[in-house]
Amino acid sequence: MITKDAEISDAPVALAPQAEEPPRTPRKNRRAWDEVPRWQIYLPLSIYLLFTLIPFYWILLFALREPGSTSLVPWPVTFEHFEKVWTERSFGTYFQNSVLVGVATLFMTTVVALAGGYALARFNFRIKRVFMLALLCSQFVPGALLLVPLFQIFAELRMINSLGSVIIAETVFQLPLSMILISGFIKNVPYSLEEAAWVDGCNRFSGFRVVVLPLLRPGLIAVGSFAFVHSWNHFLFALMFLSNQEKQTIPVGLNTLLSADSVDLGALAAGGIIAAVPVVIVFAFIQKWLITGFSAGAVKG
């Protein structure tokens, strides 16, 4: 006796039609259509790297080879030009003044921009949009237009020929962009974190210091490094507000190496290396925080 289940099991089962696999393209043809050949990537990068490295090699060549030499290889290596600019041209004093201006500008810009950026990020007031627009528009004003009013103010305060005048001018020039960046970075920190700190017994300042401030490290490093590098390289304010040679900074010192009759290329190259080394060291140590800070501060405005 054949059961109903047996009849069903003995019935032929229809197989579902399988989809045909697309024909495989050869590896060489697939790479020609889907991938860019490596030489199209490496050739432009190599040309760009060559044009970037040649000026650095040229300045090292003039700084390290002997005076009067025309060799394309700095051999034998001499440090005569560095010794000349450091001692005879007072670059040691210029270096100290530049460090003082850069560090003071970094500190003042970071502290003031942190307070202003927090106010812009956490408080709402009537002229907030107008104030933000004024900060943005101030970035289009060149520093040369600020020379006359700043000079008159510093003259009334008897701060001409003082490093304090340069520090204040650099801080004022850096504050708008720094406040905008820190404001955008603070907006990325959830407001609920501060509220939780208030519930635990912190006031607004202690809650900001304990909860928010540690999260702002990339933004503060980005703002501080930008302020330091700009004040280190800025030439105009130091030239106009400092007349005493003992108060001048490195950019002004490099300008003193140029004369109408002749130019000491070896000394000028050595001075340029002395001016560039601190900036290179700063960016070498903070590059990962710098990129994070600028990108996070620019997300929200």
mmCIF file of C-alpha atoms in Angstrom:
data_model
loop_
_atom_site.group_PDB
_atom_site.id
_atom_site.type_symbol
_atom_site.label_atom_id
_atom_site.label_comp_id
_atom_site.label_asym_id
_atom_site.label_seq_id
_atom_site.Cartn_x
_atom_site.Cartn_y
_atom_site.Cartn_z
ATOM 1 C CA MET A 1 0.000 0.000 0.000
ATOM 2 C CA ILE A 2 1.442 3.283 -1.023
ATOM 3 C CA THR A 3 0.797 6.215 1.221
ATOM 4 C CA LYS A 4 0.131 9.750 0.159
ATOM 5 C CA ASP A 5 3.487 10.898 1.558
ATOM 6 C CA ALA A 6 5.308 8.339 -0.509
ATOM 7 C CA GLU A 7 3.587 9.539 -3.643
ATOM 8 C CA ILE A 8 4.628 13.062 -2.901
ATOM 9 C CA SER A 9 8.252 12.059 -2.229
ATOM 10 C CA ASP A 10 8.497 10.031 -5.434
ATOM 11 C CA ALA A 11 7.286 12.935 -7.546
ATOM 12 C CA PRO A 12 10.030 14.649 -9.565
ATOM 13 C CA VAL A 13 11.200 17.898 -8.043
ATOM 14 C CA ALA A 14 11.555 20.863 -10.377
ATOM 15 C CA LEU A 15 14.843 22.686 -9.880
ATOM 16 C CA ALA A 16 14.832 26.466 -9.910
ATOM 17 C CA PRO A 17 16.695 27.903 -12.858
ATOM 18 C CA GLN A 18 20.102 29.177 -11.863
ATOM 19 C CA ALA A 19 21.219 32.589 -12.957
ATOM 20 C CA GLU A 20 23.994 32.498 -15.458
ATOM 21 C CA GLU A 21 27.274 33.948 -14.213
ATOM 22 C CA PRO A 22 28.446 36.996 -16.144
ATOM 23 C CA PRO A 23 31.466 36.349 -18.251
ATOM 24 C CA ARG A 24 34.651 37.127 -16.403
ATOM 25 C CA THR A 25 36.726 39.806 -17.963
ATOM 26 C CA PRO A 26 40.438 39.244 -18.180
ATOM 27 C CA ARG A 27 42.527 40.794 -15.393
ATOM 28 C CA LYS A 28 44.340 43.127 -17.750
ATOM 29 C CA ASN A 29 41.130 44.490 -19.280
ATOM 30 C CA ARG A 30 39.471 44.911 -15.866
ATOM 31 C CA ARG A 31 42.427 46.941 -14.587
ATOM 32 C CA ALA A 32 42.440 49.116 -17.686
ATOM 33 C CA TRP A 33 38.818 50.084 -17.163
ATOM 34 C CA ASP A 34 38.394 50.005 -13.358
ATOM 35 C CA GLU A 35 41.760 51.074 -12.015
ATOM 36 C CA VAL A 36 44.032 54.002 -12.753
ATOM 37 C CA PRO A 37 47.525 52.949 -13.789
ATOM 38 C CA ARG A 38 50.075 53.606 -11.089
ATOM 39 C CA TRP A 39 52.272 55.781 -13.258
ATOM 40 C CA GLN A 40 49.402 58.283 -13.649
ATOM 41 C CA ILE A 41 49.443 58.703 -9.855
ATOM 42 C CA TYR A 42 53.146 58.518 -9.097
ATOM 43 C CA LEU A 43 54.333 60.770 -11.930
ATOM 44 C CA PRO A 44 52.423 63.941 -10.884
ATOM 45 C CA LEU A 45 53.258 63.289 -7.226
ATOM 46 C CA SER A 46 56.940 62.892 -8.063
ATOM 47 C CA ILE A 47 56.972 66.139 -10.039
ATOM 48 C CA TYR A 48 55.214 67.970 -7.198
ATOM 49 C CA LEU A 49 57.641 66.508 -4.644
ATOM 50 C CA LEU A 50 60.585 67.554 -6.801
ATOM 51 C CA PHE A 51 59.416 71.159 -7.029
ATOM 52 C CA THR A 52 58.772 71.148 -3.271
ATOM 53 C CA LEU A 53 62.141 69.749 -2.203
ATOM 54 C CA ILE A 54 64.361 71.755 -4.564
ATOM 55 C CA PRO A 55 63.915 75.075 -2.641
ATOM 56 C CA PHE A 56 64.702 73.300 0.646
ATOM 57 C CA TYR A 57 67.841 71.763 -0.809
ATOM 58 C CA TRP A 58 68.852 75.115 -2.286
ATOM 59 C CA ILE A 59 68.609 76.926 1.044
ATOM 60 C CA LEU A 60 70.531 74.127 2.782
ATOM 61 C CA LEU A 61 73.171 74.318 0.064
ATOM 62 C CA PHE A 62 73.817 78.032 0.602
ATOM 63 C CA ALA A 63 73.708 77.686 4.388
ATOM 64 C CA LEU A 64 76.121 74.743 4.690
ATOM 65 C CA ARG A 65 78.706 75.274 1.957
ATOM 66 C CA GLU A 66 81.773 77.456 2.335
ATOM 67 C CA PRO A 67 81.639 81.175 1.388
ATOM 68 C CA GLY A 68 82.502 81.753 -2.267
ATOM 69 C CA SER A 69 81.927 78.112 -3.230
ATOM 70 C CA THR A 70 79.857 77.287 -6.322
ATOM 71 C CA SER A 71 79.571 73.557 -5.709
ATOM 72 C CA LEU A 72 76.174 71.902 -5.972
ATOM 73 C CA VAL A 73 77.051 69.647 -3.039
ATOM 74 C CA PRO A 74 77.648 71.210 0.404
ATOM 75 C CA TRP A 75 81.011 69.578 1.030
ATOM 76 C CA PRO A 76 82.922 70.243 3.181
ATOM 77 C CA VAL A 77 80.076 71.251 5.492
ATOM 78 C CA THR A 78 80.572 74.499 7.398
ATOM 79 C CA PHE A 79 78.481 76.238 10.055
ATOM 80 C CA GLU A 80 80.178 79.583 9.581
ATOM 81 C CA HIS A 81 77.009 81.251 8.299
ATOM 82 C CA PHE A 82 74.976 80.106 11.313
ATOM 83 C CA GLU A 83 77.607 81.389 13.706
ATOM 84 C CA LYS A 84 77.724 84.702 11.860
ATOM 85 C CA VAL A 85 73.988 85.391 11.955
ATOM 86 C CA TRP A 86 73.615 84.143 15.549
ATOM 87 C CA THR A 87 76.380 86.304 17.013
ATOM 88 C CA GLU A 88 77.254 89.147 14.640
ATOM 89 C CA ARG A 89 73.703 89.713 13.353
ATOM 90 C CA SER A 90 72.042 89.329 16.801
ATOM 91 C CA PHE A 91 69.795 86.458 15.741
ATOM 92 C CA GLY A 92 70.048 85.052 19.254
ATOM 93 C CA THR A 93 68.220 88.134 20.550
ATOM 94 C CA TYR A 94 65.730 88.038 17.672
ATOM 95 C CA PHE A 95 65.019 84.390 18.435
ATOM 96 C CA GLN A 96 64.292 85.084 22.103
ATOM 97 C CA ASN A 97 61.988 87.973 21.225
ATOM 98 C CA SER A 98 60.097 85.849 18.699
ATOM 99 C CA VAL A 99 59.651 83.040 21.237
ATOM 100 C CA LEU A 100 58.316 85.504 23.802
ATOM 101 C CA VAL A 101 55.885 87.072 21.332
ATOM 102 C CA GLY A 102 54.729 83.688 20.022
ATOM 103 C CA VAL A 103 54.139 82.086 23.428
ATOM 104 C CA ALA A 104 52.394 85.165 24.855
ATOM 105 C CA THR A 105 50.162 85.450 21.764
ATOM 106 C CA LEU A 106 49.342 81.743 21.992
ATOM 107 C CA PHE A 107 48.318 82.015 25.640
ATOM 108 C CA MET A 108 46.291 85.220 25.339
ATOM 109 C CA THR A 109 44.539 84.136 22.130
ATOM 110 C CA THR A 110 43.606 80.738 23.540
ATOM 111 C CA VAL A 111 42.236 82.089 26.832
ATOM 112 C CA VAL A 112 40.181 84.928 25.323
ATOM 113 C CA ALA A 113 38.949 82.834 22.380
ATOM 114 C CA LEU A 114 37.934 80.039 24.763
ATOM 115 C CA ALA A 115 35.748 82.401 26.796
ATOM 116 C CA GLY A 116 34.259 84.052 23.708
ATOM 117 C CA GLY A 117 33.738 80.768 21.885
ATOM 118 C CA TYR A 118 31.907 79.281 24.872
ATOM 119 C CA ALA A 119 29.593 82.295 25.019
ATOM 120 C CA LEU A 120 28.823 82.003 21.299
ATOM 121 C CA ALA A 121 28.199 78.264 21.534
ATOM 122 C CA ARG A 122 26.108 78.077 24.726
ATOM 123 C CA PHE A 123 24.265 81.406 25.045
ATOM 124 C CA ASN A 124 21.671 83.097 22.858
ATOM 125 C CA PHE A 125 21.496 86.888 22.777
ATOM 126 C CA ARG A 126 19.966 89.431 20.446
ATOM 127 C CA ILE A 127 23.010 90.525 18.490
ATOM 128 C CA LYS A 128 24.558 87.065 18.232
ATOM 129 C CA ARG A 129 24.086 86.798 14.455
ATOM 130 C CA VAL A 130 25.352 90.333 13.923
ATOM 131 C CA PHE A 131 28.366 89.627 16.104
ATOM 132 C CA MET A 132 29.166 86.424 14.200
ATOM 133 C CA LEU A 133 28.837 88.310 10.915
ATOM 134 C CA ALA A 134 31.211 90.981 12.211
ATOM 135 C CA LEU A 135 33.744 88.299 13.168
ATOM 136 C CA LEU A 136 33.572 86.795 9.700
ATOM 137 C CA CYS A 137 33.825 90.171 7.966
ATOM 138 C CA SER A 138 36.873 91.085 10.043
ATOM 139 C CA GLN A 139 38.802 88.319 8.292
ATOM 140 C CA PHE A 140 38.628 90.316 5.067
ATOM 141 C CA VAL A 141 40.363 93.318 6.624
ATOM 142 C CA PRO A 142 44.127 93.314 5.883
ATOM 143 C CA GLY A 143 46.520 93.981 8.712
ATOM 144 C CA ALA A 144 47.910 97.059 6.974
ATOM 145 C CA LEU A 145 44.641 98.918 7.591
ATOM 146 C CA LEU A 146 45.072 98.413 11.344
ATOM 147 C CA LEU A 147 48.506 99.996 11.532
ATOM 148 C CA VAL A 148 47.459 103.648 11.869
ATOM 149 C CA PRO A 149 44.788 103.209 14.590
ATOM 150 C CA LEU A 150 46.924 100.693 16.508
ATOM 151 C CA PHE A 151 49.961 102.958 16.297
ATOM 152 C CA GLN A 152 47.973 105.896 17.684
ATOM 153 C CA ILE A 153 46.591 103.775 20.531
ATOM 154 C CA PHE A 154 50.000 102.394 21.468
ATOM 155 C CA ALA A 155 51.538 105.846 21.245
ATOM 156 C CA GLU A 156 48.965 107.183 23.722
ATOM 157 C CA LEU A 157 49.683 104.232 26.026
ATOM 158 C CA ARG A 158 53.459 104.695 25.575
ATOM 159 C CA MET A 159 53.843 101.118 24.328
ATOM 160 C CA ILE A 160 55.745 101.896 21.133
ATOM 161 C CA ASN A 161 59.027 99.986 20.964
ATOM 162 C CA SER A 162 57.674 97.403 23.402
ATOM 163 C CA LEU A 163 57.017 93.710 22.786
ATOM 164 C CA GLY A 164 53.671 94.161 24.536
ATOM 165 C CA SER A 165 52.376 96.207 21.605
ATOM 166 C CA VAL A 166 53.191 93.422 19.151
ATOM 167 C CA ILE A 167 51.633 90.781 21.429
ATOM 168 C CA ILE A 168 48.384 92.759 21.776
ATOM 169 C CA ALA A 169 48.212 93.473 18.038
ATOM 170 C CA GLU A 170 48.803 89.826 17.138
ATOM 171 C CA THR A 171 46.195 88.681 19.672
ATOM 172 C CA VAL A 172 43.583 91.085 18.322
ATOM 173 C CA PHE A 173 44.331 89.978 14.779
ATOM 174 C CA GLN A 174 43.959 86.266 15.674
ATOM 175 C CA LEU A 175 40.880 86.433 17.909
ATOM 176 C CA PRO A 176 38.027 86.416 15.323
ATOM 177 C CA LEU A 177 39.044 83.203 13.589
ATOM 178 C CA SER A 178 40.012 81.570 16.894
ATOM 179 C CA MET A 179 36.627 82.348 18.458
ATOM 180 C CA ILE A 180 34.789 80.939 15.455
ATOM 181 C CA LEU A 181 36.803 77.711 15.527
ATOM 182 C CA ILE A 182 36.434 77.142 19.271
ATOM 183 C CA SER A 183 32.730 77.974 19.113
ATOM 184 C CA GLY A 184 32.214 75.301 16.468
ATOM 185 C CA PHE A 185 34.212 72.807 18.487
ATOM 186 C CA ILE A 186 32.233 73.440 21.695
ATOM 187 C CA LYS A 187 28.955 72.926 19.799
ATOM 188 C CA ASN A 188 30.091 69.370 19.051
ATOM 189 C CA VAL A 189 30.257 68.611 22.795
ATOM 190 C CA PRO A 190 26.786 67.467 23.979
ATOM 191 C CA TYR A 191 25.134 69.953 26.291
ATOM 192 C CA SER A 192 23.803 67.046 28.372
ATOM 193 C CA LEU A 193 27.321 66.422 29.680
ATOM 194 C CA GLU A 194 27.366 69.835 31.340
ATOM 195 C CA GLU A 195 23.856 69.345 32.674
ATOM 196 C CA ALA A 196 24.916 66.046 34.241
ATOM 197 C CA ALA A 197 27.828 67.817 35.928
ATOM 198 C CA TRP A 198 25.459 70.446 37.304
ATOM 199 C CA VAL A 199 23.247 67.725 38.731
ATOM 200 C CA ASP A 200 26.298 66.262 40.493
ATOM 201 C CA GLY A 201 26.897 69.581 42.252
ATOM 202 C CA CYS A 202 29.238 71.468 39.886
ATOM 203 C CA ASN A 203 28.671 75.063 38.955
ATOM 204 C CA ARG A 204 28.995 76.259 35.364
ATOM 205 C CA PHE A 205 32.712 76.998 35.585
ATOM 206 C CA SER A 206 33.699 73.791 37.368
ATOM 207 C CA GLY A 207 31.479 71.713 35.066
ATOM 208 C CA PHE A 208 33.142 73.288 32.043
ATOM 209 C CA ARG A 209 36.601 72.737 33.496
ATOM 210 C CA VAL A 210 36.003 69.096 34.459
ATOM 211 C CA VAL A 211 33.767 67.870 31.631
ATOM 212 C CA VAL A 212 34.107 70.073 28.545
ATOM 213 C CA LEU A 213 37.663 71.383 28.683
ATOM 214 C CA PRO A 214 39.375 67.940 28.381
ATOM 215 C CA LEU A 215 37.349 67.286 25.228
ATOM 216 C CA LEU A 216 38.540 70.541 23.664
ATOM 217 C CA ARG A 217 42.219 69.591 23.541
ATOM 218 C CA PRO A 218 42.396 69.136 19.730
ATOM 219 C CA GLY A 219 40.636 72.458 19.179
ATOM 220 C CA LEU A 220 42.812 74.341 21.653
ATOM 221 C CA ILE A 221 45.967 72.876 20.124
ATOM 222 C CA ALA A 222 44.808 73.892 16.657
ATOM 223 C CA VAL A 223 43.965 77.447 17.694
ATOM 224 C CA GLY A 224 47.122 77.880 19.776
ATOM 225 C CA SER A 225 49.440 76.537 17.096
ATOM 226 C CA PHE A 226 47.843 78.718 14.434
ATOM 227 C CA ALA A 227 48.283 81.797 16.647
ATOM 228 C CA PHE A 228 51.900 80.892 17.437
ATOM 229 C CA VAL A 229 52.911 80.292 13.835
ATOM 230 C CA HIS A 230 51.224 83.453 12.584
ATOM 231 C CA SER A 231 52.848 85.637 15.242
ATOM 232 C CA TRP A 232 56.203 83.963 14.602
ATOM 233 C CA ASN A 233 56.102 84.725 10.886
ATOM 234 C CA HIS A 234 54.329 88.095 10.980
ATOM 235 C CA PHE A 235 56.535 90.909 9.767
ATOM 236 C CA LEU A 236 54.379 94.027 9.582
ATOM 237 C CA PHE A 237 53.504 94.676 13.235
ATOM 238 C CA ALA A 238 57.033 94.055 14.473
ATOM 239 C CA LEU A 239 58.468 96.363 11.818
ATOM 240 C CA MET A 240 56.112 99.251 12.619
ATOM 241 C CA PHE A 241 55.944 99.063 16.414
ATOM 242 C CA LEU A 242 59.567 98.125 17.206
ATOM 243 C CA SER A 243 62.419 100.476 16.344
ATOM 244 C CA ASN A 244 65.028 99.303 18.828
ATOM 245 C CA GLN A 245 67.202 96.510 17.419
ATOM 246 C CA GLU A 246 67.184 94.668 20.749
ATOM 247 C CA LYS A 247 63.390 94.382 20.564
ATOM 248 C CA GLN A 248 63.041 93.153 16.994
ATOM 249 C CA THR A 249 61.898 89.681 15.972
ATOM 250 C CA ILE A 250 63.240 87.153 13.465
ATOM 251 C CA PRO A 251 61.232 88.329 10.390
ATOM 252 C CA VAL A 252 62.584 91.857 10.888
ATOM 253 C CA GLY A 253 66.058 90.417 11.474
ATOM 254 C CA LEU A 254 65.901 88.613 8.141
ATOM 255 C CA ASN A 255 65.028 91.910 6.498
ATOM 256 C CA THR A 256 68.198 93.483 7.918
ATOM 257 C CA LEU A 257 70.271 90.927 5.955
ATOM 258 C CA LEU A 258 69.105 92.523 2.709
ATOM 259 C CA SER A 259 70.887 95.620 1.495
ATOM 260 C CA ALA A 260 70.745 97.724 -1.640
ATOM 261 C CA ASP A 261 74.335 96.947 -2.645
ATOM 262 C CA SER A 262 74.735 93.239 -1.938
ATOM 263 C CA VAL A 263 73.054 90.245 -0.303
ATOM 264 C CA ASP A 264 74.874 87.659 1.785
ATOM 265 C CA LEU A 265 73.086 84.559 0.513
ATOM 266 C CA GLY A 266 74.799 82.252 2.985
ATOM 267 C CA ALA A 267 73.772 84.325 6.006
ATOM 268 C CA LEU A 268 70.280 84.818 4.607
ATOM 269 C CA ALA A 269 69.876 81.061 4.085
ATOM 270 C CA ALA A 270 71.139 80.322 7.597
ATOM 271 C CA GLY A 271 68.734 82.862 9.059
ATOM 272 C CA GLY A 272 65.860 81.350 7.116
ATOM 273 C CA ILE A 273 66.640 77.896 8.496
ATOM 274 C CA ILE A 274 66.783 79.272 12.043
ATOM 275 C CA ALA A 275 63.384 80.889 11.478
ATOM 276 C CA ALA A 276 61.840 77.737 9.988
ATOM 277 C CA VAL A 277 63.081 75.103 12.453
ATOM 278 C CA PRO A 278 60.717 75.979 15.374
ATOM 279 C CA VAL A 279 57.682 75.997 13.080
ATOM 280 C CA VAL A 280 58.618 72.618 11.596
ATOM 281 C CA ILE A 281 59.104 71.141 15.075
ATOM 282 C CA VAL A 282 55.738 72.475 16.266
ATOM 283 C CA PHE A 283 53.849 71.026 13.306
ATOM 284 C CA ALA A 284 55.706 67.714 13.549
ATOM 285 C CA PHE A 285 54.442 67.176 17.092
ATOM 286 C CA ILE A 286 50.865 68.490 16.750
ATOM 287 C CA GLN A 287 49.854 67.515 13.226
ATOM 288 C CA LYS A 288 47.326 64.846 14.285
ATOM 289 C CA TRP A 289 45.590 67.189 16.755
ATOM 290 C CA LEU A 290 45.811 70.091 14.320
ATOM 291 C CA ILE A 291 43.816 68.353 11.560
ATOM 292 C CA THR A 292 41.232 67.069 14.048
ATOM 293 C CA GLY A 293 40.832 70.470 15.650
ATOM 294 C CA PHE A 294 40.360 72.444 12.445
ATOM 295 C CA SER A 295 37.927 69.903 10.945
ATOM 296 C CA ALA A 296 35.844 69.671 14.134
ATOM 297 C CA GLY A 297 35.739 73.429 14.611
ATOM 298 C CA ALA A 298 34.525 73.985 11.066
ATOM 299 C CA VAL A 299 31.582 71.533 11.218
ATOM 300 C CA LYS A 300 29.148 73.860 12.938
ATOM 301 C CA GLY A 301 29.238 77.637 12.898
#
